[in-house]
PDB file of C-alpha atoms in Angstrom:
ATOM      1  CA  UNK A 746      18.401  26.667 -18.625  1.00  0.00           C
ATOM      2  CA  UNK A 747      14.961  26.259 -20.233  1.00  0.00           C
ATOM      3  CA  UNK A 748      16.097  22.975 -21.775  1.00  0.00           C
ATOM      4  CA  UNK A 749      17.119  21.639 -18.352  1.00  0.00           C
ATOM      5  CA  UNK A 750      13.740  22.552 -16.846  1.00  0.00           C
ATOM      6  CA  UNK A 751      11.928  20.889 -19.768  1.00  0.00           C
ATOM      7  CA  UNK A 752      14.056  17.741 -19.383  1.00  0.00           C
ATOM      8  CA  UNK A 753      12.995  17.456 -15.745  1.00  0.00           C
ATOM      9  CA  UNK A 754       9.324  18.362 -16.231  1.00  0.00           C
ATOM     10  CA  UNK A 755       8.613  16.153 -19.269  1.00  0.00           C
ATOM     11  CA  UNK A 756       9.053  12.739 -17.558  1.00  0.00           C
ATOM     12  CA  UNK A 757       6.811  13.887 -14.704  1.00  0.00           C
ATOM     13  CA  UNK A 758       4.070  14.736 -17.196  1.00  0.00           C
ATOM     14  CA  UNK A 759       4.437  11.455 -19.100  1.00  0.00           C
ATOM     15  CA  UNK A 760       4.052   9.273 -16.006  1.00  0.00           C
ATOM     16  CA  UNK A 761       0.380   8.354 -15.825  1.00  0.00           C
ATOM     17  CA  UNK A 762      -0.913   8.060 -12.293  1.00  0.00           C
ATOM     18  CA  UNK A 763      -4.340   6.913 -11.232  1.00  0.00           C
ATOM     19  CA  UNK A 764      -4.725   7.507  -7.496  1.00  0.00           C
ATOM     20  CA  UNK A 765      -7.691   5.875  -5.814  1.00  0.00           C
ATOM     21  CA  UNK A 766      -8.936   6.617  -2.313  1.00  0.00           C
ATOM     22  CA  UNK A 767      -9.160   3.388  -0.358  1.00  0.00           C
ATOM     23  CA  UNK A 768     -10.708   1.731   2.654  1.00  0.00           C
ATOM     24  CA  UNK A 769      -9.911  -1.687   4.087  1.00  0.00           C
ATOM     25  CA  UNK A 770     -11.254  -4.436   6.277  1.00  0.00           C
ATOM     26  CA  UNK A 771      -8.735  -6.676   8.026  1.00  0.00           C
ATOM     27  CA  UNK A 772      -8.711 -10.120   9.577  1.00  0.00           C
ATOM     28  CA  UNK A 773      -5.806 -11.718  11.439  1.00  0.00           C
ATOM     29  CA  UNK A 774      -3.112 -10.284  13.689  1.00  0.00           C
ATOM     30  CA  UNK A 775      -2.164  -7.325  11.435  1.00  0.00           C
ATOM     31  CA  UNK A 776      -4.614  -4.534  10.653  1.00  0.00           C
ATOM     32  CA  UNK A 777      -4.199  -2.160   7.703  1.00  0.00           C
ATOM     33  CA  UNK A 778      -5.834   1.264   7.666  1.00  0.00           C
ATOM     34  CA  UNK A 779      -5.739   1.936   3.911  1.00  0.00           C
ATOM     35  CA  UNK A 780      -5.389   5.510   2.642  1.00  0.00           C
ATOM     36  CA  UNK A 781      -4.943   5.227  -1.125  1.00  0.00           C
ATOM     37  CA  UNK A 782      -3.613   3.135  -3.986  1.00  0.00           C
ATOM     38  CA  UNK A 783      -1.478   4.667  -6.723  1.00  0.00           C
ATOM     39  CA  UNK A 784      -1.695   2.754 -10.016  1.00  0.00           C
ATOM     40  CA  UNK A 785       1.385   3.766 -12.036  1.00  0.00           C
ATOM     41  CA  UNK A 786       2.885   2.486 -15.252  1.00  0.00           C
ATOM     42  CA  UNK A 787       5.917   1.090 -13.375  1.00  0.00           C
ATOM     43  CA  UNK A 788       4.314  -0.128 -10.102  1.00  0.00           C
ATOM     44  CA  UNK A 789       1.244  -0.183  -7.898  1.00  0.00           C
ATOM     45  CA  UNK A 790       1.746   1.398  -4.469  1.00  0.00           C
ATOM     46  CA  UNK A 791      -0.576   0.935  -1.477  1.00  0.00           C
ATOM     47  CA  UNK A 792      -0.414   3.723   1.111  1.00  0.00           C
ATOM     48  CA  UNK A 793      -1.695   3.033   4.605  1.00  0.00           C
ATOM     49  CA  UNK A 794      -0.977   2.536   8.266  1.00  0.00           C
ATOM     50  CA  UNK A 795      -0.472  -0.671  10.198  1.00  0.00           C
ATOM     51  CA  UNK A 796      -2.393  -0.638  13.457  1.00  0.00           C
ATOM     52  CA  UNK A 797      -1.476  -2.775  16.456  1.00  0.00           C
ATOM     53  CA  UNK A 798      -1.285  -2.990  20.217  1.00  0.00           C
ATOM     54  CA  UNK A 799       1.329  -0.556  21.618  1.00  0.00           C
ATOM     55  CA  UNK A 800       4.569  -2.009  22.995  1.00  0.00           C
ATOM     56  CA  UNK A 801       4.149  -5.392  21.319  1.00  0.00           C
ATOM     57  CA  UNK A 802       6.000  -6.756  18.297  1.00  0.00           C
ATOM     58  CA  UNK A 803       5.157  -8.417  15.000  1.00  0.00           C
ATOM     59  CA  UNK A 804       6.801  -9.380  11.728  1.00  0.00           C
ATOM     60  CA  UNK A 805       5.813  -9.573   8.045  1.00  0.00           C
ATOM     61  CA  UNK A 806       7.419 -12.406   6.076  1.00  0.00           C
ATOM     62  CA  UNK A 807       5.422 -12.383   2.835  1.00  0.00           C
ATOM     63  CA  UNK A 808       2.843 -10.155   1.104  1.00  0.00           C
ATOM     64  CA  UNK A 809       0.830 -10.900  -2.027  1.00  0.00           C
ATOM     65  CA  UNK A 810      -2.069  -9.150  -3.759  1.00  0.00           C
ATOM     66  CA  UNK A 811      -4.955 -10.423  -5.868  1.00  0.00           C
ATOM     67  CA  UNK A 812      -6.885  -7.785  -7.770  1.00  0.00           C
ATOM     68  CA  UNK A 813     -10.457  -7.804  -9.043  1.00  0.00           C
ATOM     69  CA  UNK A 814      -9.128  -9.311 -12.300  1.00  0.00           C
ATOM     70  CA  UNK A 815      -7.889 -12.375 -10.388  1.00  0.00           C
ATOM     71  CA  UNK A 816      -4.101 -12.378 -10.948  1.00  0.00           C
ATOM     72  CA  UNK A 817      -1.986 -12.778  -7.804  1.00  0.00           C
ATOM     73  CA  UNK A 818       1.455 -11.161  -7.479  1.00  0.00           C
ATOM     74  CA  UNK A 819       4.034 -10.779  -4.726  1.00  0.00           C
ATOM     75  CA  UNK A 820       5.091  -7.486  -3.133  1.00  0.00           C
ATOM     76  CA  UNK A 821       8.338  -6.074  -4.485  1.00  0.00           C
ATOM     77  CA  UNK A 822       9.052  -3.689  -1.559  1.00  0.00           C
ATOM     78  CA  UNK A 823       7.670  -2.288   1.680  1.00  0.00           C
ATOM     79  CA  UNK A 824       8.644   0.957   3.429  1.00  0.00           C
ATOM     80  CA  UNK A 825       7.908   1.572   7.115  1.00  0.00           C
ATOM     81  CA  UNK A 826       8.933  -1.886   8.310  1.00  0.00           C
ATOM     82  CA  UNK A 827      11.467  -4.399   7.013  1.00  0.00           C
ATOM     83  CA  UNK A 828      10.326  -7.687   5.503  1.00  0.00           C
ATOM     84  CA  UNK A 829      11.279 -10.701   7.648  1.00  0.00           C
ATOM     85  CA  UNK A 830      12.399  -8.510  10.583  1.00  0.00           C
ATOM     86  CA  UNK A 831      10.617  -7.930  13.871  1.00  0.00           C
ATOM     87  CA  UNK A 832       9.208  -4.453  14.493  1.00  0.00           C
ATOM     88  CA  UNK A 833       7.675  -2.914  17.604  1.00  0.00           C
ATOM     89  CA  UNK A 834       4.547  -0.817  17.951  1.00  0.00           C
ATOM     90  CA  UNK A 835       5.249   2.513  19.630  1.00  0.00           C
ATOM     91  CA  UNK A 836       2.905   4.386  22.006  1.00  0.00           C
ATOM     92  CA  UNK A 837       0.245   5.167  19.393  1.00  0.00           C
ATOM     93  CA  UNK A 838       0.212   1.679  17.821  1.00  0.00           C
ATOM     94  CA  UNK A 839       0.444   3.102  14.252  1.00  0.00           C
ATOM     95  CA  UNK A 840       3.168   2.562  11.631  1.00  0.00           C
ATOM     96  CA  UNK A 841       2.838   4.321   8.236  1.00  0.00           C
ATOM     97  CA  UNK A 842       3.650   1.963   5.346  1.00  0.00           C
ATOM     98  CA  UNK A 843       3.980   2.015   1.567  1.00  0.00           C
ATOM     99  CA  UNK A 844       3.708  -1.391  -0.108  1.00  0.00           C
ATOM    100  CA  UNK A 845       4.824  -1.824  -3.719  1.00  0.00           C
ATOM    101  CA  UNK A 846       3.508  -4.409  -6.164  1.00  0.00           C
ATOM    102  CA  UNK A 847       4.147  -4.890  -9.886  1.00  0.00           C
ATOM    103  CA  UNK A 848       2.179  -2.554 -12.155  1.00  0.00           C
ATOM    104  CA  UNK A 849      -1.483  -3.448 -12.638  1.00  0.00           C
ATOM    105  CA  UNK A 850      -4.547  -1.828 -14.130  1.00  0.00           C
ATOM    106  CA  UNK A 851      -6.708   0.169 -11.696  1.00  0.00           C
ATOM    107  CA  UNK A 852      -8.730  -2.256  -9.579  1.00  0.00           C
ATOM    108  CA  UNK A 853     -12.036  -1.713  -7.796  1.00  0.00           C
ATOM    109  CA  UNK A 854     -10.934  -4.045  -5.020  1.00  0.00           C
ATOM    110  CA  UNK A 855      -7.795  -5.880  -3.957  1.00  0.00           C
ATOM    111  CA  UNK A 856      -7.169  -8.699  -1.496  1.00  0.00           C
ATOM    112  CA  UNK A 857      -3.764  -8.564   0.178  1.00  0.00           C
ATOM    113  CA  UNK A 858      -2.517 -11.652   2.003  1.00  0.00           C
ATOM    114  CA  UNK A 859       0.144 -11.142   4.672  1.00  0.00           C
ATOM    115  CA  UNK A 860       2.018 -13.975   6.353  1.00  0.00           C
ATOM    116  CA  UNK A 861       4.155 -13.869   9.462  1.00  0.00           C
ATOM    117  CA  UNK A 862       4.927 -15.824  12.644  1.00  0.00           C
ATOM    118  CA  UNK A 863       1.578 -14.828  14.191  1.00  0.00           C
ATOM    119  CA  UNK A 864      -0.371 -16.319  11.293  1.00  0.00           C
ATOM    120  CA  UNK A 865      -2.062 -15.038   8.161  1.00  0.00           C
ATOM    121  CA  UNK A 866      -3.798 -11.676   7.834  1.00  0.00           C
ATOM    122  CA  UNK A 867      -6.143 -10.728   5.001  1.00  0.00           C
ATOM    123  CA  UNK A 868      -6.710  -7.099   3.983  1.00  0.00           C
ATOM    124  CA  UNK A 869      -9.639  -6.447   1.645  1.00  0.00           C
ATOM    125  CA  UNK A 870      -9.206  -3.033   0.026  1.00  0.00           C
ATOM    126  CA  UNK A 871     -11.967  -1.188  -1.805  1.00  0.00           C
ATOM    127  CA  UNK A 872     -10.836   1.581  -4.162  1.00  0.00           C
ATOM    128  CA  UNK A 873     -12.870   4.522  -5.396  1.00  0.00           C
ATOM    129  CA  UNK A 874     -11.949   7.246  -7.853  1.00  0.00           C
ATOM    130  CA  UNK A 875     -10.423  10.366  -6.347  1.00  0.00           C
ATOM    131  CA  UNK A 876     -12.715  13.338  -6.957  1.00  0.00           C
ATOM    132  CA  UNK A 877     -11.089  16.255  -8.723  1.00  0.00           C
ATOM    133  CA  UNK A 878     -11.532  19.775  -7.377  1.00  0.00           C
ATOM    134  CA  UNK A 879     -13.855  22.001  -9.372  1.00  0.00           C
ATOM    135  CA  UNK A 880     -12.454  25.285 -10.569  1.00  0.00           C
ATOM    136  CA  UNK A 881     -14.529  28.443 -10.350  1.00  0.00           C
TER     137      UNK A 881
END
């Protein structure tokens, strides 16, 4: 039993995560309200919410990111909406999303380019280190 628990817990401890709190500015037809970016050894995940006008539709066809180090890479996955499929904004105009990119070193800022039938949107994300809680 103890061996099984250790086998499950060990990979979780080995996975290095560097979570950064984030804020974003957006231009274009799609607005991102950024929450955080998780820099992992296997991927980089952007957590946020798309914001739009209720009861209208939009579509994302392509997403790429360029970090503060200059390399540009394409998104490998998005959760919350489907790539190249129309989605509709509900009453509150908010859709939670998680966008995955290939693994990268922690970045102080990122520029995400989104393309769809309503044109190009640019999301500029600023990342800051998550403060740890002090123990008494």
